[in-house]
mmCIF file of C-alpha atoms in Angstrom:
data_model
loop_
_atom_site.group_PDB
_atom_site.id
_atom_site.type_symbol
_atom_site.label_atom_id
_atom_site.label_comp_id
_atom_site.label_asym_id
_atom_site.label_seq_id
_atom_site.Cartn_x
_atom_site.Cartn_y
_atom_site.Cartn_z
ATOM 1 C CA MET A 1 -13.107 -0.803 7.840
ATOM 2 C CA ASP A 2 -10.048 -2.436 6.350
ATOM 3 C CA PHE A 3 -7.827 -2.866 9.429
ATOM 4 C CA VAL A 4 -8.164 -2.832 13.271
ATOM 5 C CA THR A 5 -5.526 -3.666 15.814
ATOM 6 C CA ILE A 6 -6.272 -4.780 19.312
ATOM 7 C CA GLY A 7 -2.771 -3.819 20.444
ATOM 8 C CA MET A 8 -2.397 -1.107 23.190
ATOM 9 C CA PHE A 9 -1.055 2.524 23.068
ATOM 10 C CA ILE A 10 1.619 3.411 25.460
ATOM 11 C CA ILE A 11 3.403 6.542 26.207
ATOM 12 C CA ASP A 12 7.104 5.858 26.708
ATOM 13 C CA GLU A 13 10.068 7.348 28.482
ATOM 14 C CA ILE A 14 13.383 6.121 26.975
ATOM 15 C CA HIS A 15 16.740 6.218 28.566
ATOM 16 C CA TYR A 16 19.993 5.797 26.779
ATOM 17 C CA GLN A 17 23.523 5.413 27.813
ATOM 18 C CA PRO A 18 25.379 8.708 28.788
ATOM 19 C CA PRO A 19 25.883 11.258 27.458
ATOM 20 C CA THR A 20 22.690 10.863 25.210
ATOM 21 C CA LYS A 21 19.566 12.649 27.002
ATOM 22 C CA SER A 22 16.443 10.751 27.770
ATOM 23 C CA ASP A 23 13.374 11.038 25.768
ATOM 24 C CA PHE A 24 9.859 11.540 27.372
ATOM 25 C CA ASN A 25 6.326 11.404 26.181
ATOM 26 C CA VAL A 26 7.217 9.288 23.218
ATOM 27 C CA MET A 27 4.300 7.663 21.422
ATOM 28 C CA GLY A 28 4.503 3.851 21.615
ATOM 29 C CA GLY A 29 2.829 0.513 21.907
ATOM 30 C CA ALA A 30 2.154 -2.286 19.482
ATOM 31 C CA GLY A 31 -1.368 -0.761 18.634
ATOM 32 C CA LEU A 32 0.245 2.583 17.647
ATOM 33 C CA TYR A 33 2.730 0.988 15.396
ATOM 34 C CA ALA A 34 0.373 -1.597 13.879
ATOM 35 C CA ALA A 35 -2.000 1.347 13.042
ATOM 36 C CA LEU A 36 0.834 3.361 11.538
ATOM 37 C CA GLY A 37 1.873 0.386 9.344
ATOM 38 C CA ALA A 38 -1.718 0.204 7.984
ATOM 39 C CA ARG A 39 -2.262 3.897 7.730
ATOM 40 C CA LEU A 40 0.790 4.483 5.512
ATOM 41 C CA PHE A 41 -1.115 2.728 2.636
ATOM 42 C CA ARG A 42 -4.418 4.256 3.459
ATOM 43 C CA PRO A 43 -4.012 8.026 2.746
ATOM 44 C CA PRO A 44 -7.175 10.326 3.018
ATOM 45 C CA PRO A 45 -10.049 9.602 2.233
ATOM 46 C CA LEU A 46 -9.230 6.053 2.979
ATOM 47 C CA SER A 47 -7.435 6.673 6.285
ATOM 48 C CA PHE A 48 -10.564 6.366 8.191
ATOM 49 C CA LYS A 49 -10.538 2.630 7.218
ATOM 50 C CA VAL A 50 -7.868 2.229 9.739
ATOM 51 C CA GLY A 51 -9.056 1.476 13.241
ATOM 52 C CA TRP A 52 -7.565 1.309 16.704
ATOM 53 C CA VAL A 53 -8.401 2.240 20.450
ATOM 54 C CA ILE A 54 -6.671 4.309 22.980
ATOM 55 C CA HIS A 55 -7.373 4.532 26.605
ATOM 56 C CA GLN A 56 -7.041 8.368 27.239
ATOM 57 C CA GLY A 57 -5.992 9.126 30.747
ATOM 58 C CA TYR A 58 -6.063 12.478 32.495
ATOM 59 C CA ASP A 59 -2.365 13.003 31.587
ATOM 60 C CA PHE A 60 -2.589 12.586 27.784
ATOM 61 C CA PRO A 61 -0.287 15.165 26.194
ATOM 62 C CA PRO A 62 -2.131 17.564 23.794
ATOM 63 C CA GLN A 63 0.607 17.414 21.173
ATOM 64 C CA ILE A 64 0.152 13.437 20.961
ATOM 65 C CA LYS A 65 -3.523 13.808 20.517
ATOM 66 C CA ALA A 66 -2.856 16.491 17.716
ATOM 67 C CA THR A 67 -0.524 13.979 15.950
ATOM 68 C CA ILE A 68 -2.927 11.231 16.177
ATOM 69 C CA ASP A 69 -5.768 13.469 14.837
ATOM 70 C CA SER A 70 -3.609 14.435 12.079
ATOM 71 C CA TRP A 71 -3.530 10.869 10.725
ATOM 72 C CA GLU A 72 -7.390 11.143 10.297
ATOM 73 C CA THR A 73 -7.918 7.485 11.326
ATOM 74 C CA SER A 74 -10.880 5.680 13.061
ATOM 75 C CA CYS A 75 -9.248 5.971 16.499
ATOM 76 C CA ARG A 76 -11.664 5.361 19.385
ATOM 77 C CA PHE A 77 -10.508 7.297 22.384
ATOM 78 C CA ILE A 78 -11.887 5.811 25.605
ATOM 79 C CA GLN A 79 -11.830 8.475 28.319
ATOM 80 C CA THR A 80 -10.309 7.294 31.614
ATOM 81 C CA PRO A 81 -10.201 10.381 33.767
ATOM 82 C CA ASP A 82 -9.715 8.564 36.977
ATOM 83 C CA ARG A 83 -6.437 7.121 35.738
ATOM 84 C CA PRO A 84 -3.373 7.987 33.881
ATOM 85 C CA THR A 85 -2.582 6.861 30.286
ATOM 86 C CA THR A 86 -0.707 3.494 30.216
ATOM 87 C CA ARG A 87 3.040 4.444 30.491
ATOM 88 C CA ALA A 88 6.374 2.498 30.228
ATOM 89 C CA TRP A 89 10.017 2.895 31.124
ATOM 90 C CA ASN A 90 12.586 1.773 28.444
ATOM 91 C CA LYS A 91 16.447 1.796 28.790
ATOM 92 C CA TYR A 92 19.013 0.799 26.263
ATOM 93 C CA GLU A 93 21.812 -1.187 27.787
ATOM 94 C CA PRO A 94 25.412 -0.997 26.548
ATOM 95 C CA SER A 95 24.720 -4.238 24.642
ATOM 96 C CA GLY A 96 21.825 -2.643 22.591
ATOM 97 C CA TYR A 97 19.334 -4.592 24.571
ATOM 98 C CA ARG A 98 16.164 -2.524 25.568
ATOM 99 C CA SER A 99 14.800 -3.106 28.990
ATOM 100 C CA PHE A 100 11.218 -2.488 29.422
ATOM 101 C CA LYS A 101 8.687 -2.141 32.255
ATOM 102 C CA TYR A 102 5.326 -0.666 32.739
ATOM 103 C CA LEU A 103 5.145 2.353 35.137
ATOM 104 C CA ASN A 104 1.394 1.799 35.944
ATOM 105 C CA GLU A 105 -1.320 -0.715 35.502
ATOM 106 C CA LYS A 106 -1.961 -1.525 31.782
ATOM 107 C CA THR A 107 -5.516 -1.319 30.292
ATOM 108 C CA ARG A 108 -5.928 -4.033 27.734
ATOM 109 C CA ILE A 109 -8.152 -3.824 24.676
ATOM 110 C CA ASP A 110 -10.559 -6.664 23.598
ATOM 111 C CA GLU A 111 -13.774 -6.897 21.364
ATOM 112 C CA ASN A 112 -15.810 -4.932 23.967
ATOM 113 C CA CYS A 113 -13.824 -1.887 23.291
ATOM 114 C CA LEU A 114 -14.599 -1.800 19.452
ATOM 115 C CA THR A 115 -17.161 0.281 17.830
ATOM 116 C CA LYS A 116 -19.690 -1.213 15.257
ATOM 117 C CA GLU A 117 -17.502 -0.060 12.403
ATOM 118 C CA GLN A 118 -14.414 -1.622 13.899
ATOM 119 C CA LEU A 119 -16.222 -4.836 14.493
ATOM 120 C CA MET A 120 -16.950 -5.063 10.794
ATOM 121 C CA SER A 121 -13.264 -4.821 9.851
ATOM 122 C CA LYS A 122 -11.731 -6.931 7.143
ATOM 123 C CA SER A 123 -8.610 -7.569 9.060
ATOM 124 C CA TYR A 124 -7.499 -7.709 12.674
ATOM 125 C CA HIS A 125 -4.086 -7.604 14.318
ATOM 126 C CA LEU A 126 -3.682 -9.048 17.738
ATOM 127 C CA ILE A 127 -0.602 -9.292 20.002
ATOM 128 C CA CYS A 128 -1.516 -11.479 23.212
ATOM 129 C CA SER A 129 -1.299 -14.824 24.671
ATOM 130 C CA ALA A 130 -2.605 -17.963 22.846
ATOM 131 C CA ASP A 131 -5.716 -18.245 25.059
ATOM 132 C CA ARG A 132 -6.484 -14.545 24.752
ATOM 133 C CA CYS A 133 -6.023 -14.682 21.053
ATOM 134 C CA ILE A 134 -8.693 -17.444 20.696
ATOM 135 C CA SER A 135 -11.090 -15.623 23.198
ATOM 136 C CA VAL A 136 -10.756 -12.185 21.398
ATOM 137 C CA ILE A 137 -11.224 -13.929 17.944
ATOM 138 C CA GLN A 138 -14.352 -15.748 19.225
ATOM 139 C CA GLY A 139 -15.716 -12.561 20.848
ATOM 140 C CA ILE A 140 -15.345 -10.735 17.645
ATOM 141 C CA ALA A 141 -17.092 -13.292 15.588
ATOM 142 C CA ARG A 142 -19.977 -13.471 18.206
ATOM 143 C CA LYS A 143 -20.395 -9.716 18.129
ATOM 144 C CA ARG A 144 -20.473 -9.549 14.353
ATOM 145 C CA ARG A 145 -23.196 -12.267 14.187
ATOM 146 C CA ASP A 146 -25.063 -10.274 16.890
ATOM 147 C CA LEU A 147 -24.903 -7.009 14.825
ATOM 148 C CA ALA A 148 -25.971 -8.880 11.730
ATOM 149 C CA SER A 149 -28.975 -10.478 13.580
ATOM 150 C CA ALA A 150 -29.936 -6.989 14.968
ATOM 151 C CA ASP A 151 -29.805 -5.163 11.774
ATOM 152 C CA GLN A 152 -30.635 -7.570 8.804
ATOM 153 C CA SER A 153 -31.621 -4.646 6.636
ATOM 154 C CA ASP A 154 -27.956 -3.485 6.679
ATOM 155 C CA GLU A 155 -26.463 -5.432 3.589
ATOM 156 C CA ARG A 156 -22.839 -4.281 4.400
ATOM 157 C CA THR A 157 -22.986 -5.830 8.021
ATOM 158 C CA THR A 158 -24.330 -9.105 6.666
ATOM 159 C CA THR A 159 -21.745 -9.331 3.932
ATOM 160 C CA ALA A 160 -18.977 -8.563 6.466
ATOM 161 C CA VAL A 161 -20.203 -11.433 8.580
ATOM 162 C CA ILE A 162 -20.295 -13.886 5.709
ATOM 163 C CA GLU A 163 -16.848 -12.830 4.509
ATOM 164 C CA ASN A 164 -14.568 -13.820 7.402
ATOM 165 C CA PRO A 165 -11.934 -11.209 8.366
ATOM 166 C CA VAL A 166 -8.206 -11.972 8.201
ATOM 167 C CA PHE A 167 -6.687 -12.495 11.665
ATOM 168 C CA LEU A 168 -2.866 -11.753 12.232
ATOM 169 C CA TRP A 169 -1.503 -12.940 15.497
ATOM 170 C CA GLU A 170 1.672 -11.572 17.086
ATOM 171 C CA PRO A 171 2.506 -13.962 20.069
ATOM 172 C CA LEU A 172 3.730 -12.209 23.379
ATOM 173 C CA PRO A 173 7.614 -12.479 23.514
ATOM 174 C CA ASP A 174 7.593 -13.567 27.139
ATOM 175 C CA LEU A 175 5.307 -16.527 26.320
ATOM 176 C CA CYS A 176 7.281 -17.816 23.387
ATOM 177 C CA LYS A 177 8.746 -20.915 25.154
ATOM 178 C CA PRO A 178 8.452 -24.621 24.838
ATOM 179 C CA SER A 179 5.940 -24.895 27.755
ATOM 180 C CA GLU A 180 3.547 -22.646 25.796
ATOM 181 C CA LEU A 181 3.819 -24.624 22.376
ATOM 182 C CA GLU A 182 0.665 -26.622 22.859
ATOM 183 C CA GLY A 183 -1.441 -23.436 23.399
ATOM 184 C CA PHE A 184 0.361 -21.860 20.366
ATOM 185 C CA LEU A 185 -0.677 -24.752 18.252
ATOM 186 C CA LYS A 186 -4.211 -24.518 19.329
ATOM 187 C CA ALA A 187 -4.294 -20.766 18.495
ATOM 188 C CA LEU A 188 -3.059 -21.516 15.081
ATOM 189 C CA LYS A 189 -6.504 -23.138 14.268
ATOM 190 C CA HIS A 190 -8.142 -19.747 14.612
ATOM 191 C CA VAL A 191 -5.731 -17.360 12.779
ATOM 192 C CA ASP A 192 -4.640 -16.819 9.287
ATOM 193 C CA VAL A 193 -1.298 -15.424 9.884
ATOM 194 C CA VAL A 194 1.100 -15.938 13.007
ATOM 195 C CA SER A 195 4.243 -13.736 13.168
ATOM 196 C CA PRO A 196 6.995 -14.158 15.792
ATOM 197 C CA ASN A 197 10.405 -12.643 15.314
ATOM 198 C CA LEU A 198 13.330 -15.000 15.056
ATOM 199 C CA GLU A 199 14.264 -14.831 18.629
ATOM 200 C CA GLU A 200 10.698 -15.587 19.607
ATOM 201 C CA PHE A 201 10.367 -18.476 17.166
ATOM 202 C CA CYS A 202 13.611 -20.072 18.448
ATOM 203 C CA ASN A 203 12.608 -19.616 22.071
ATOM 204 C CA LEU A 204 9.219 -21.286 21.342
ATOM 205 C CA LEU A 205 10.908 -24.320 20.043
ATOM 206 C CA GLY A 206 13.924 -24.386 22.395
ATOM 207 C CA ILE A 207 16.316 -24.106 19.470
ATOM 208 C CA ARG A 208 19.034 -21.847 18.011
ATOM 209 C CA ILE A 209 19.184 -20.788 14.486
ATOM 210 C CA ASP A 210 22.311 -19.158 12.846
ATOM 211 C CA LEU A 211 21.193 -17.288 9.681
ATOM 212 C CA ASP A 212 24.820 -16.573 8.805
ATOM 213 C CA LYS A 213 25.156 -20.117 7.906
ATOM 214 C CA PRO A 214 23.237 -21.890 5.046
ATOM 215 C CA SER A 215 22.194 -24.601 7.337
ATOM 216 C CA GLY A 216 20.428 -21.985 9.514
ATOM 217 C CA TRP A 217 18.076 -21.251 6.689
ATOM 218 C CA ASP A 218 17.472 -25.020 6.169
ATOM 219 C CA LEU A 219 16.655 -25.480 9.718
ATOM 220 C CA LEU A 220 14.257 -22.442 9.743
ATOM 221 C CA ARG A 221 12.408 -23.877 6.811
ATOM 222 C CA HIS A 222 12.369 -27.253 8.396
ATOM 223 C CA LYS A 223 10.874 -25.999 11.745
ATOM 224 C CA CYS A 224 8.333 -23.663 9.890
ATOM 225 C CA ALA A 225 7.101 -26.809 7.922
ATOM 226 C CA GLU A 226 6.723 -28.707 11.170
ATOM 227 C CA LEU A 227 4.735 -25.955 12.822
ATOM 228 C CA ILE A 228 2.202 -25.441 9.965
ATOM 229 C CA GLY A 229 1.838 -29.026 9.111
ATOM 230 C CA PRO A 230 -1.632 -30.602 8.407
ATOM 231 C CA SER A 231 -1.747 -31.994 12.045
ATOM 232 C CA ILE A 232 -2.580 -28.443 13.407
ATOM 233 C CA GLY A 233 -6.153 -28.485 11.751
ATOM 234 C CA ASN A 234 -5.588 -25.341 9.618
ATOM 235 C CA SER A 235 -4.452 -26.014 6.124
ATOM 236 C CA GLU A 236 -4.214 -22.345 5.142
ATOM 237 C CA VAL A 237 -2.411 -20.773 8.175
ATOM 238 C CA ALA A 238 0.911 -18.929 7.142
ATOM 239 C CA LEU A 239 3.875 -18.342 9.443
ATOM 240 C CA VAL A 240 5.827 -15.112 8.805
ATOM 241 C CA VAL A 241 9.079 -14.952 10.829
ATOM 242 C CA ARG A 242 10.304 -11.653 11.231
ATOM 243 C CA LEU A 243 14.148 -11.440 10.839
ATOM 244 C CA GLY A 244 14.977 -7.821 11.628
ATOM 245 C CA GLU A 245 17.871 -6.533 9.319
ATOM 246 C CA LYS A 246 17.585 -9.845 7.392
ATOM 247 C CA GLY A 247 13.948 -9.136 6.419
ATOM 248 C CA CYS A 248 11.312 -11.857 6.820
ATOM 249 C CA PHE A 249 10.736 -15.537 5.945
ATOM 250 C CA VAL A 250 7.101 -16.370 4.665
ATOM 251 C CA ALA A 251 6.290 -19.974 5.230
ATOM 252 C CA GLN A 252 2.974 -21.342 3.786
ATOM 253 C CA PRO A 253 2.070 -25.227 3.223
ATOM 254 C CA ASN A 254 4.773 -26.327 0.663
ATOM 255 C CA ARG A 255 5.934 -22.831 -0.175
ATOM 256 C CA TYR A 256 8.565 -20.615 1.312
ATOM 257 C CA VAL A 257 9.880 -17.267 0.398
ATOM 258 C CA ARG A 258 12.524 -14.984 1.880
ATOM 259 C CA LEU A 259 12.263 -11.255 1.504
ATOM 260 C CA PRO A 260 15.096 -8.832 2.431
ATOM 261 C CA ALA A 261 14.561 -5.812 4.681
ATOM 262 C CA TYR A 262 13.937 -2.504 2.839
ATOM 263 C CA HIS A 263 17.043 -0.744 4.588
ATOM 264 C CA GLN A 264 20.101 -2.785 3.331
ATOM 265 C CA GLN A 265 23.725 -2.259 4.781
ATOM 266 C CA ALA A 266 24.180 0.923 2.344
ATOM 267 C CA ALA A 267 21.228 2.499 4.134
ATOM 268 C CA ALA A 268 21.998 1.373 7.599
ATOM 269 C CA SER A 269 22.463 5.012 8.830
ATOM 270 C CA ARG A 270 18.656 5.515 8.212
ATOM 271 C CA VAL A 271 17.956 3.015 11.048
ATOM 272 C CA VAL A 272 17.620 4.939 14.288
ATOM 273 C CA ASP A 273 15.340 2.728 16.439
ATOM 274 C CA PRO A 274 13.987 -0.643 15.528
ATOM 275 C CA THR A 275 11.210 -0.378 18.094
ATOM 276 C CA GLY A 276 7.946 -0.751 16.433
ATOM 277 C CA GLY A 277 9.255 -2.232 13.228
ATOM 278 C CA GLY A 278 7.514 -5.615 13.726
ATOM 279 C CA ASN A 279 4.240 -4.128 14.617
ATOM 280 C CA SER A 280 4.280 -1.771 11.650
ATOM 281 C CA PHE A 281 5.322 -4.611 9.410
ATOM 282 C CA LEU A 282 2.079 -6.442 10.288
ATOM 283 C CA GLY A 283 -0.104 -3.461 9.869
ATOM 284 C CA GLY A 284 1.361 -3.093 6.330
ATOM 285 C CA LEU A 285 0.968 -6.816 5.782
ATOM 286 C CA ALA A 286 -2.702 -6.765 6.777
ATOM 287 C CA VAL A 287 -3.419 -3.943 4.151
ATOM 288 C CA GLY A 288 -1.212 -5.672 1.675
ATOM 289 C CA VAL A 289 -3.376 -8.914 1.947
ATOM 290 C CA LEU A 290 -6.482 -6.841 1.023
ATOM 291 C CA GLN A 291 -4.681 -4.871 -1.730
ATOM 292 C CA SER A 292 -2.743 -7.556 -3.522
ATOM 293 C CA THR A 293 -3.921 -8.823 -6.822
ATOM 294 C CA GLY A 294 -2.227 -12.147 -6.726
ATOM 295 C CA SER A 295 -4.117 -15.002 -8.244
ATOM 296 C CA SER A 296 -3.661 -17.305 -5.178
ATOM 297 C CA ARG A 297 -3.795 -16.858 -1.424
ATOM 298 C CA ALA A 298 -0.122 -17.787 -1.304
ATOM 299 C CA GLU A 299 0.685 -15.136 -3.875
ATOM 300 C CA ARG A 300 -1.136 -12.515 -2.090
ATOM 301 C CA LEU A 301 0.461 -13.044 1.133
ATOM 302 C CA GLU A 302 3.903 -12.977 -0.398
ATOM 303 C CA GLU A 303 2.959 -9.562 -1.964
ATOM 304 C CA ALA A 304 1.512 -8.417 1.408
ATOM 305 C CA ALA A 305 5.019 -8.918 2.807
ATOM 306 C CA VAL A 306 6.397 -6.359 0.557
ATOM 307 C CA TYR A 307 3.945 -3.843 2.003
ATOM 308 C CA GLY A 308 5.076 -5.056 5.518
ATOM 309 C CA ALA A 309 8.702 -4.445 4.622
ATOM 310 C CA VAL A 310 8.077 -0.992 3.407
ATOM 311 C CA ALA A 311 5.946 -0.134 6.520
ATOM 312 C CA ALA A 312 8.618 -1.241 8.805
ATOM 313 C CA SER A 313 11.281 0.864 7.040
ATOM 314 C CA PHE A 314 9.340 4.102 7.908
ATOM 315 C CA ALA A 315 8.849 2.846 11.567
ATOM 316 C CA ILE A 316 12.549 2.466 12.365
ATOM 317 C CA GLU A 317 13.939 5.820 11.045
ATOM 318 C CA GLN A 318 13.385 7.592 14.291
ATOM 319 C CA VAL A 319 12.487 7.321 17.981
ATOM 320 C CA GLY A 320 8.652 7.328 17.908
ATOM 321 C CA VAL A 321 6.644 7.821 14.715
ATOM 322 C CA PRO A 322 7.694 9.183 11.267
ATOM 323 C CA THR A 323 6.730 12.723 10.482
ATOM 324 C CA LEU A 324 3.873 13.310 8.247
ATOM 325 C CA GLN A 325 3.802 16.269 5.704
ATOM 326 C CA ARG A 326 0.994 17.196 3.278
ATOM 327 C CA LEU A 327 1.751 19.007 0.066
ATOM 328 C CA GLU A 328 -0.596 21.335 -1.560
ATOM 329 C CA SER A 329 -1.362 18.685 -3.991
ATOM 330 C CA GLN A 330 -2.649 16.667 -1.006
ATOM 331 C CA LYS A 331 0.204 14.113 -1.663
ATOM 332 C CA GLU A 332 1.600 12.868 1.618
ATOM 333 C CA LEU A 333 5.313 12.488 2.566
ATOM 334 C CA TRP A 334 6.268 10.465 5.511
ATOM 335 C CA ASN A 335 9.845 11.376 6.633
ATOM 336 C CA GLY A 336 10.078 13.284 3.297
ATOM 337 C CA ASP A 337 9.312 10.277 1.279
ATOM 338 C CA GLU A 338 6.316 9.020 -0.677
ATOM 339 C CA VAL A 339 5.011 5.494 0.445
ATOM 340 C CA GLU A 340 4.224 4.527 -3.033
ATOM 341 C CA ARG A 341 7.675 5.447 -4.361
ATOM 342 C CA ARG A 342 9.310 3.413 -1.739
ATOM 343 C CA LEU A 343 7.089 0.596 -2.392
ATOM 344 C CA GLU A 344 7.872 0.795 -6.185
ATOM 345 C CA LYS A 345 11.675 1.022 -5.382
ATOM 346 C CA TYR A 346 11.446 -2.082 -3.273
ATOM 347 C CA ARG A 347 9.519 -4.168 -5.721
ATOM 348 C CA GLU A 348 12.171 -3.166 -8.359
ATOM 349 C CA ARG A 349 14.962 -4.349 -6.112
ATOM 350 C CA LEU A 350 13.213 -7.647 -5.633
ATOM 351 C CA ILE A 351 12.874 -8.235 -9.457
ATOM 352 C CA ARG A 352 16.554 -7.412 -9.959
ATOM 353 C CA GLN A 353 17.421 -9.876 -7.143
ATOM 354 C CA ALA A 354 15.380 -12.581 -8.739
ATOM 355 C CA ASN A 355 16.923 -12.118 -12.136
ATOM 356 C CA GLN A 356 20.384 -12.202 -10.613
ATOM 357 C CA GLU A 357 19.480 -15.358 -8.807
ATOM 358 C CA GLU A 358 18.213 -16.832 -12.060
ATOM 359 C CA GLY A 359 21.153 -15.893 -13.886
ATOM 360 C CA ARG A 360 23.446 -17.645 -11.449
ATOM 361 C CA SER A 361 21.352 -20.752 -11.584
ATOM 362 C CA ASN A 362 21.532 -20.925 -15.293
ATOM 363 C CA SER A 363 25.286 -20.302 -15.490
#
């Protein structure tokens, strides 16, 4: 298994400003979009290496089940016939802000929900509080050791335990505030990558950053350096701040890189709904870490962010998830486009951008 998300699956109803009609039974949740981001880079027969968990209530729509099955992932459906599937209400305000609330009690996912194969994954995505992040990571480590002890003849299990997985943590937006900073720093000792968006990052530190000004980028870099400094006790943790239409900022000890979003202003019409873009970014990032051929950990993470940007680009082109089409050649198209083609196109753009910047600096 290459990737497992501990995020939830949610069925959304989405309400817009009149006269736009509401959407119902929309696939959603951080777990869905993170799995999507990883799945984009794992076509069959590798698609089974993407794992996630869904609590399937008595009201689970057959068309949603069919869509998930078509992805051919290792999705564990936990039957909950005594309750409905987790559902949420969403409304877009005139300002563009998206209001959100759960319509029923949510069912969270932890290490006890994972199959043996999922417990042996090479990477994990978590979206939760700091305390829960630490608890789940420790729980996964404990269960991996238990599996290795129970079946010492299984070389793959033993190897998986020895090779520590990559943990990517997405802090809960509501808990990104100064009073939670101490817990945030404790969690950094247990993860490889932490990734808030810019608003969450600022709320956590109680600051404002305006990236339309050069001083904003300087402040972002300075605050990232403070958070991942040697005092936290994890010299290899990386901070990836997601910046929406401005891309992302990858901060590692003494190394900082800014990557643009895949969809630039000229293609702004392709962006329909930003929901799930950040979760998909992290699913793509996780697979990118495993797939990158960089010579150092820092280079691999920066290359992985390229995968994240491409994954996010597919997630935001529609309400819900992109459409998967399989050609007779077994090649996959998502929203009519090849993932590898889009990945190559983005890489070429980054090379042109780097050459232009080098030319300006030498002139």
